[in-house]
Tab-separated table of C-alpha atoms (C1' of nucleotides) in Angstrom:
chain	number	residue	atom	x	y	z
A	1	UNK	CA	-13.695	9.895	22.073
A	2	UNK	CA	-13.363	8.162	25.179
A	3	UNK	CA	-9.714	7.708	26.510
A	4	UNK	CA	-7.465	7.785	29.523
A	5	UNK	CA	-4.412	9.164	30.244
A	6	UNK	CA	-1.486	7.257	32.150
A	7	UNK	CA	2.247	7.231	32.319
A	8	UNK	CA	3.269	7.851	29.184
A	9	UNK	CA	-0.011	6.011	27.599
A	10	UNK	CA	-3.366	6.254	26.598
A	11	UNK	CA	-5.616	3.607	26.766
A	12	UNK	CA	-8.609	3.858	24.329
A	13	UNK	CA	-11.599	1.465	25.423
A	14	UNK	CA	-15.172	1.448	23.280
A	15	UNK	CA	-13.647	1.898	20.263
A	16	UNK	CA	-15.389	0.030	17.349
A	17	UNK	CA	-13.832	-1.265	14.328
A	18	UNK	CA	-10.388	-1.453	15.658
A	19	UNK	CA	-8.291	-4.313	15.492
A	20	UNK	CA	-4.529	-3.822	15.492
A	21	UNK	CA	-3.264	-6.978	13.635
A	22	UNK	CA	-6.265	-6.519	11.059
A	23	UNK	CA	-5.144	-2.721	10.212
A	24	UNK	CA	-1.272	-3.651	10.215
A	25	UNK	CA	-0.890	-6.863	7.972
A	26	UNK	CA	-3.758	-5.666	5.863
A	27	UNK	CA	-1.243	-4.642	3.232
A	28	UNK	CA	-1.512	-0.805	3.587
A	29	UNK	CA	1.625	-0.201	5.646
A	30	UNK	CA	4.881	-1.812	5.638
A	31	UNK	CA	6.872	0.012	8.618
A	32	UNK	CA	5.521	-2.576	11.575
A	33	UNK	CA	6.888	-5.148	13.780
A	34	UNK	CA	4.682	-7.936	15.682
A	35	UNK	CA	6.178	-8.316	19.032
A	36	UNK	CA	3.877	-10.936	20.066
A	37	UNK	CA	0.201	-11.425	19.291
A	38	UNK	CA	-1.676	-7.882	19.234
A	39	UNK	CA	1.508	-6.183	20.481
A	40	UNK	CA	3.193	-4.402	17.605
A	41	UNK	CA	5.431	-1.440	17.091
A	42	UNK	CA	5.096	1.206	14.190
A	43	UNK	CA	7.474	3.866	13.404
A	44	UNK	CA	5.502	6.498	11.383
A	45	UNK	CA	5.567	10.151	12.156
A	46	UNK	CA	9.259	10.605	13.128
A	47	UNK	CA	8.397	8.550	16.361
A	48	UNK	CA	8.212	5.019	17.087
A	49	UNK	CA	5.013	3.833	18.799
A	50	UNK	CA	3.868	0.337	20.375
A	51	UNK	CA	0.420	-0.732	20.267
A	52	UNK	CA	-0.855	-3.228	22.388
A	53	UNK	CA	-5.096	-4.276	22.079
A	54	UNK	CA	-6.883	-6.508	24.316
A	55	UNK	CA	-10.755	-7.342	24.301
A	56	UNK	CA	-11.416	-4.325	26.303
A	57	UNK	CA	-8.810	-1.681	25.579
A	58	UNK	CA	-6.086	-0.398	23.409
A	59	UNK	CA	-2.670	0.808	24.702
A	60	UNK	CA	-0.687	3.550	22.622
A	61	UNK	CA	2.860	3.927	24.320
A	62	UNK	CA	5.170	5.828	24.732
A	63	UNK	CA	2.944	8.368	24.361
A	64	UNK	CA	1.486	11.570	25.757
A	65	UNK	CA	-2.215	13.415	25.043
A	66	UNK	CA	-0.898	15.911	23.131
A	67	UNK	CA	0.744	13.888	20.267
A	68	UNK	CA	-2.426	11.439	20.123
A	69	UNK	CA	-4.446	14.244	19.577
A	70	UNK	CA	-2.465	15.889	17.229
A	71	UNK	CA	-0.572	12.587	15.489
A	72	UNK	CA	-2.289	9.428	16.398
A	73	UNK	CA	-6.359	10.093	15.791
A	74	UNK	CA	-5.510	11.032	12.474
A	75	UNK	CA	-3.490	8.626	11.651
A	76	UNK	CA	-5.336	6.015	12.865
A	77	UNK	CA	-8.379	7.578	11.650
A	78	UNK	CA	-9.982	7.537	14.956
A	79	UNK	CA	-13.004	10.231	14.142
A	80	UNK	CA	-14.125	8.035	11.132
A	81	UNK	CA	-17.163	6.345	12.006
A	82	UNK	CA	-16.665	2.650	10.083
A	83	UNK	CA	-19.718	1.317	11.896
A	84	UNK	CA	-22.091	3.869	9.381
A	85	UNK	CA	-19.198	2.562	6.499
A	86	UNK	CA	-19.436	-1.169	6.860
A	87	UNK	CA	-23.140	-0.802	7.300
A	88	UNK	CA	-23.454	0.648	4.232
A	89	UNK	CA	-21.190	-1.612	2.454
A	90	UNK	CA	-22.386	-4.748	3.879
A	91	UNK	CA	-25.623	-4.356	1.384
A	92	UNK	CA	-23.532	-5.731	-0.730
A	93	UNK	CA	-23.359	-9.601	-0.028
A	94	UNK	CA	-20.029	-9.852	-1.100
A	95	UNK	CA	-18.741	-6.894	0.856
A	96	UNK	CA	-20.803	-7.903	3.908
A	97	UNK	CA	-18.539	-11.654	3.531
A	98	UNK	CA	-15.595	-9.323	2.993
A	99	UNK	CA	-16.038	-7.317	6.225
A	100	UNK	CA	-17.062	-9.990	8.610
A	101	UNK	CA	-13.973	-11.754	7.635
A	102	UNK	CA	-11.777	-8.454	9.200
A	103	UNK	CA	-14.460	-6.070	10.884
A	104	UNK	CA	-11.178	-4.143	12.342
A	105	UNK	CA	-9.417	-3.033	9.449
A	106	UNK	CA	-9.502	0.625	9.292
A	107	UNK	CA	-7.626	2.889	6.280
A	108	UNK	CA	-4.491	4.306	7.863
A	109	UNK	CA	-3.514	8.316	7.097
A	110	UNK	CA	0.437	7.835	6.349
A	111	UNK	CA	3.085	10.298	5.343
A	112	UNK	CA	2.245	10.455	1.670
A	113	UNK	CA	6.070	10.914	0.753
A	114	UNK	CA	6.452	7.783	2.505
A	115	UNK	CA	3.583	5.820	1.016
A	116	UNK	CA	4.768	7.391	-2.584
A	117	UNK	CA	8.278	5.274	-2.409
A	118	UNK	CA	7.042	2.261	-0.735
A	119	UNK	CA	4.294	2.071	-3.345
A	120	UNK	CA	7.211	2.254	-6.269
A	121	UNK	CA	8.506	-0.177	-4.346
A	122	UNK	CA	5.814	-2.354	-4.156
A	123	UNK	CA	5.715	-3.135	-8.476
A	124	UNK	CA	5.684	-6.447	-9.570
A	125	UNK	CA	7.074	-7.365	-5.626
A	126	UNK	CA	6.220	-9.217	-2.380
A	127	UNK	CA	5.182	-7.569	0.347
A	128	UNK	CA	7.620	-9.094	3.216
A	129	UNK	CA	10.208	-8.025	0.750
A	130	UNK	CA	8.985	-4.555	0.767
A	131	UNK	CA	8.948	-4.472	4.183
A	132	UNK	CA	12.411	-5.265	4.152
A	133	UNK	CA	13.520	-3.189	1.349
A	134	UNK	CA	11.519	0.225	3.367
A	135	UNK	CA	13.380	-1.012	6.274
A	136	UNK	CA	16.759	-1.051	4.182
A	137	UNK	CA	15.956	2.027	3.097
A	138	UNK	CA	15.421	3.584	6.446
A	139	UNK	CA	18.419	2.039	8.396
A	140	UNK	CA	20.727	3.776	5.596
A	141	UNK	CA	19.160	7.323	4.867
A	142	UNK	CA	16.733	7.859	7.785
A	143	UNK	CA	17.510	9.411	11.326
A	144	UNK	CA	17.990	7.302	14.858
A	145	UNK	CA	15.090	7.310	16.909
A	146	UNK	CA	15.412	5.042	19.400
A	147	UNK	CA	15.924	1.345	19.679
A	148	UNK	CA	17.170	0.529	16.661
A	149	UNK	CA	14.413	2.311	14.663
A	150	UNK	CA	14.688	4.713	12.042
A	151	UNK	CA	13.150	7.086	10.550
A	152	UNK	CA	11.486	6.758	6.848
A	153	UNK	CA	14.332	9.234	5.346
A	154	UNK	CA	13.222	12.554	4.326
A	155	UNK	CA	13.644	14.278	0.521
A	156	UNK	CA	16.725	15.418	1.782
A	157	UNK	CA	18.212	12.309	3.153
A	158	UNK	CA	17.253	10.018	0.625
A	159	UNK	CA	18.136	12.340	-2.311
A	160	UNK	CA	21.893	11.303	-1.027
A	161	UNK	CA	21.536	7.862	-2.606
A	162	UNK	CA	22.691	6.891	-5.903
A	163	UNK	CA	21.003	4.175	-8.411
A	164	UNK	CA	23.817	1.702	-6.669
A	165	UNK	CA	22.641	2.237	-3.319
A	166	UNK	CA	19.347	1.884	-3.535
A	167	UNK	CA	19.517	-1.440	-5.453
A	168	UNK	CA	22.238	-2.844	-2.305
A	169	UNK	CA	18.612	-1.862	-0.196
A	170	UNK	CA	17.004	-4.419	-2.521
A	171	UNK	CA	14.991	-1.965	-4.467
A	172	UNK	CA	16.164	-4.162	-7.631
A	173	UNK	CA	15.041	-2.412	-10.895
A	174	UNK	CA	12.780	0.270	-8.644
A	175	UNK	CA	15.719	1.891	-7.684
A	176	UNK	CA	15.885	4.344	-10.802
A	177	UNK	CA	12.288	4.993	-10.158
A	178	UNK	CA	13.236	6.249	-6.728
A	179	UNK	CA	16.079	8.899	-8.103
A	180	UNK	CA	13.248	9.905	-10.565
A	181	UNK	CA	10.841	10.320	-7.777
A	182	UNK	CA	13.525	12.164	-5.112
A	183	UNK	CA	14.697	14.480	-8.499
A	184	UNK	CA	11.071	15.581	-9.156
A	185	UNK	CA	9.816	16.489	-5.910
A	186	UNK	CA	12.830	18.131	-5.811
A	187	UNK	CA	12.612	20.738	-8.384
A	188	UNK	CA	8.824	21.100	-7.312
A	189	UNK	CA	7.104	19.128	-10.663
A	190	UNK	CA	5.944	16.848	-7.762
A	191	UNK	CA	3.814	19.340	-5.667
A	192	UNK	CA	3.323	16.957	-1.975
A	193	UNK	CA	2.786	20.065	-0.655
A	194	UNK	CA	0.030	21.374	-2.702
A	195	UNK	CA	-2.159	17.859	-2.825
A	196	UNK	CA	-4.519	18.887	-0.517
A	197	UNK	CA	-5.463	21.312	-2.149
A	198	UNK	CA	-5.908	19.529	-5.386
A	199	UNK	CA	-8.876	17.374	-7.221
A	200	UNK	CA	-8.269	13.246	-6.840
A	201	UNK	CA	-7.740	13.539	-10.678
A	202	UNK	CA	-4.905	16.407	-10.424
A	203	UNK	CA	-3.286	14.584	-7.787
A	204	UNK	CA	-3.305	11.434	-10.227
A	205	UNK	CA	-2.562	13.048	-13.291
A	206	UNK	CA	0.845	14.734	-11.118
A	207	UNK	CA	2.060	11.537	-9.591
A	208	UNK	CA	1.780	9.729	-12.815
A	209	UNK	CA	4.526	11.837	-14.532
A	210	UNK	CA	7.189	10.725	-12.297
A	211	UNK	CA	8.531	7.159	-14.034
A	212	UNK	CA	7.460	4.060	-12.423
A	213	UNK	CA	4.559	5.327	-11.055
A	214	UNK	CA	1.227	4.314	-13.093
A	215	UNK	CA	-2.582	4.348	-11.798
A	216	UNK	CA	-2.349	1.831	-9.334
A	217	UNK	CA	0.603	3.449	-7.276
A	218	UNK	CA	-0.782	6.695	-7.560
A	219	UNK	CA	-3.929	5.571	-6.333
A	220	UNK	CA	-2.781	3.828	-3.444
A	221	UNK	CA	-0.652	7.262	-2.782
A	222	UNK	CA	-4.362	9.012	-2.544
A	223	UNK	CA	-5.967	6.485	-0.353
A	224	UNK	CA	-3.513	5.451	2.126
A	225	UNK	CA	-2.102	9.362	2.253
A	226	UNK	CA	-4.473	11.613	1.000
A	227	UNK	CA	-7.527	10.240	2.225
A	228	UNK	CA	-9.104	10.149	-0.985
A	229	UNK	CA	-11.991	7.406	-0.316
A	230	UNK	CA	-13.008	7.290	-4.272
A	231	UNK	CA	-10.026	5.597	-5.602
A	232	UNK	CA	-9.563	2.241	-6.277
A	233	UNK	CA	-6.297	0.824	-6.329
A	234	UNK	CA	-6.447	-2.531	-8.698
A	235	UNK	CA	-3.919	-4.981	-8.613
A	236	UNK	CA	-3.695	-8.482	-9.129
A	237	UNK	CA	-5.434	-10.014	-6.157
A	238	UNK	CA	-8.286	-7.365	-6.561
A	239	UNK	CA	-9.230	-7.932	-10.463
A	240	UNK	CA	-9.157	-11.734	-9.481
A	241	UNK	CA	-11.301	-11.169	-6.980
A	242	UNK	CA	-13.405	-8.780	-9.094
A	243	UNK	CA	-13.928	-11.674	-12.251
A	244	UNK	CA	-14.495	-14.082	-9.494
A	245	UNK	CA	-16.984	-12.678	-7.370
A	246	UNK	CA	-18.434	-10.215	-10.113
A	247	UNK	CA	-17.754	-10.560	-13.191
A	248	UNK	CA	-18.198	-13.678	-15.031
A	249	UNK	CA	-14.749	-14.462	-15.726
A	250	UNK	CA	-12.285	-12.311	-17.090
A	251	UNK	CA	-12.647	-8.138	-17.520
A	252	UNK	CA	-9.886	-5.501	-18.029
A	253	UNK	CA	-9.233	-3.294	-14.951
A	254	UNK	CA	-11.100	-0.311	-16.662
A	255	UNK	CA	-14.127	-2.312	-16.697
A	256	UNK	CA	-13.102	-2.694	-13.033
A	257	UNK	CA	-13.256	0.780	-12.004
A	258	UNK	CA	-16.627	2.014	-13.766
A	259	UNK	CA	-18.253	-0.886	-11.749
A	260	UNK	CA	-17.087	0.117	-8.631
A	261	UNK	CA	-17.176	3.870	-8.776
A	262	UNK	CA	-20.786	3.265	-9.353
A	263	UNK	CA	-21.105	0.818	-6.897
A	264	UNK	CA	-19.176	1.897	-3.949
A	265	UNK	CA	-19.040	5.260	-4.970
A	266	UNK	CA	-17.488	7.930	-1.912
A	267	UNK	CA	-15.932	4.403	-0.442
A	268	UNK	CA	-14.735	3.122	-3.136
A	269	UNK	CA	-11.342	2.556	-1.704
A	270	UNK	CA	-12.196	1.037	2.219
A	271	UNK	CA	-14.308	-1.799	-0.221
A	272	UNK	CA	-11.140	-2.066	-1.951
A	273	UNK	CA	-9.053	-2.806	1.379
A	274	UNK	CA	-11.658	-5.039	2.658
A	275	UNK	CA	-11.941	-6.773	-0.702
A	276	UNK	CA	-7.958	-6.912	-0.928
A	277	UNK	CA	-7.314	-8.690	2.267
A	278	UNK	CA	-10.277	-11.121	1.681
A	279	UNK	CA	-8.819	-11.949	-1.348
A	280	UNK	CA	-5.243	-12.286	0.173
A	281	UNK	CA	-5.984	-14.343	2.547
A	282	UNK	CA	-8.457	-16.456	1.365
A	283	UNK	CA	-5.792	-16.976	-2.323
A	284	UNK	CA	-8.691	-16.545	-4.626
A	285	UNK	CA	-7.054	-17.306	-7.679
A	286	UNK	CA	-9.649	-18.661	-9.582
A	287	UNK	CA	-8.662	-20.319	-12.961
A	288	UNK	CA	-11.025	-18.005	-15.241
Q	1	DC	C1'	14.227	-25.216	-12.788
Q	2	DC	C1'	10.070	-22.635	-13.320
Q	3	DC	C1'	6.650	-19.631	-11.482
Q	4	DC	C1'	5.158	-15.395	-9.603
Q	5	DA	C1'	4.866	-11.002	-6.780
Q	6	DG	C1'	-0.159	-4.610	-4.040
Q	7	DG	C1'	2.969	-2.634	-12.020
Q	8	DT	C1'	4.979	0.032	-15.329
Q	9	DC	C1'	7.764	1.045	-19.367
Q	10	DA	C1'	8.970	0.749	-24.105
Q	11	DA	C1'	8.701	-1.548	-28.363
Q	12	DT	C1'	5.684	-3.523	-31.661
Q	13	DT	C1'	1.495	-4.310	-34.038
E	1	DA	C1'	-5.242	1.948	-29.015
E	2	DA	C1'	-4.115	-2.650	-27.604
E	3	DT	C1'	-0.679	-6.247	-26.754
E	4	DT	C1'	3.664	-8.154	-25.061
E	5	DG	C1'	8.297	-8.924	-22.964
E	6	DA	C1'	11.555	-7.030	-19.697
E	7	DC	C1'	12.643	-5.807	-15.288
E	8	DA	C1'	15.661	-7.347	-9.846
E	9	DT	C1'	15.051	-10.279	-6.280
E	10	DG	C1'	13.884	-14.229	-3.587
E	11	DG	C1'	10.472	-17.665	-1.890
E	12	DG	C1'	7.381	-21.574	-3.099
DNA sequence: CCCCAGGTCAATT
DNA sequence: AATTGACATGGG
């Protein structure tokens, strides 16, 4: 990979499929900021990070070589090569419409405790308000950083929150989800540690016992933190999507999955993001 | 005032 | 096994 190293920065130039606004607001991550157009700030990792893109380079700062190579490829997913992904996709004409429409987005690789209670989160919600309910969250359990920016709160931290507390972060009826989720990785029936290790299914099958977690948030879990590219996560705006652009009206969200496991197979879930944002943005809401 | 949101649970059939 | 209403909260 082809990179420089500056005060406190590294600038990344050729880099293909990158586009910073594209891989934030695709829906994958709520812990962002837009400072002003391509200039945004993340806090992931225990550090808070600014990213600023122009047409012929990319600017991580503060930041030094060692944590980009240890923190910020992977999490960015810098070694994937989405040229060879799209490509293959984009035999599919509906995929190909899909991609053009946000050739940048790429799948982030976030915390996957993290991901886990944003995803409860995310149930039958909007995501600005999960962004702001995350960001409660964070201000009241998580650790200073810098700047006003905390830290996604640990096990530990969070565990200190009672049903009442979460719900004054806006969690609403989530927020006994969250004690079920903090109380089970607790006493280790929730193995985090032990995912990676562990088939897509087994991962799935563990996740789902903790209440208020179903298919879709565990599947989300695997793709956005496990990098588990066979998943796909299917919520509203993807089974319209789905009966609109393939199906001839409406299906049930089994149906869903066999078609694309067979169709998208090993990358299953990047279709899914491309699919998701198309859909998003475009409001298909077809009246099948 | 009614509708819905990156779903899931529990009750009912 | 499949269907249906409830659920907190706030923006359109």
């Amino acid at each position: 990979m082809n990179y420089e190293i500056g005060n406190n920065v590294i600038i990344l130039k050729d880099i293909d499929s990158f586009d910073i606004a594209q891989i934030l607001e695709c829906g994958q991550c709520f812990r962002f900021k837009k400072i002003e157009d391509y200039k945004y700030r993340i806090v992931a990792n225990q550090k808070v990070l600014y990213i600023g893109q122009t047409e012929q380079e990319i600017r991580f700062y503060p930041c030094n070589e060692e944590d980009f190579k240890n923190i910020w490829i992977d999490y960015f997913d810098l070694n994937k090569d989405y040229n060879k992904i799209k490509e293959e996709l984009s035999k599919d004409k509906i995929l190909k419409q899909a991609i053009e429409y946000a050739p940048g987005i790429r799948i982030l690789n976030q915390d996957t405790w993290e991901c886990l209670i944003s995803f409860i989160i995310s149930q039958n919600n909007r995501i600005p308000m999960i962004k702001q309910a995350v960001e409660n969250i964070s201000k009241k359990y998580g650790t200073l950083i810098e700047d006003e920016c905390y830290s996604f709160p640990t096990l530990d931290q969070l565990q200190l929150a009672t049903e009442e507390d979460l719900k004054e972060c806006k969690t609403g009826f989530r927020a006994k989800y969250i004690l079920n989720a903090c109380q089970m990785t607790q006493d280790n029936s929730i193995k985090i540690n032990d995912f990676k290790n562990m088939t897509t299914e087994e991962v799935r099958q563990n996740l789902m016992t903790i209440k208020g977690v179903g298919p879709k948030i565990a599947d989300c879990v695997l793709l956005f933190s496990q990098n588990r590219g066979e998943v796909f996560p299917t919520d509203v705006w993807i089974k319209r999507i789905m009966q609109y652009f393939y199906f001839e009206g409406e299906t049930n969200i089994k149906e869903i999955h066999k078609f694309a496991y067979e169709k998208f197979g090993s990358l299953a879930g990047i279709a899914q993001q491309y699919l998701f944002n198309y859909a998003r943005n475009k409001n298909i809401n077809p009246s099948v």
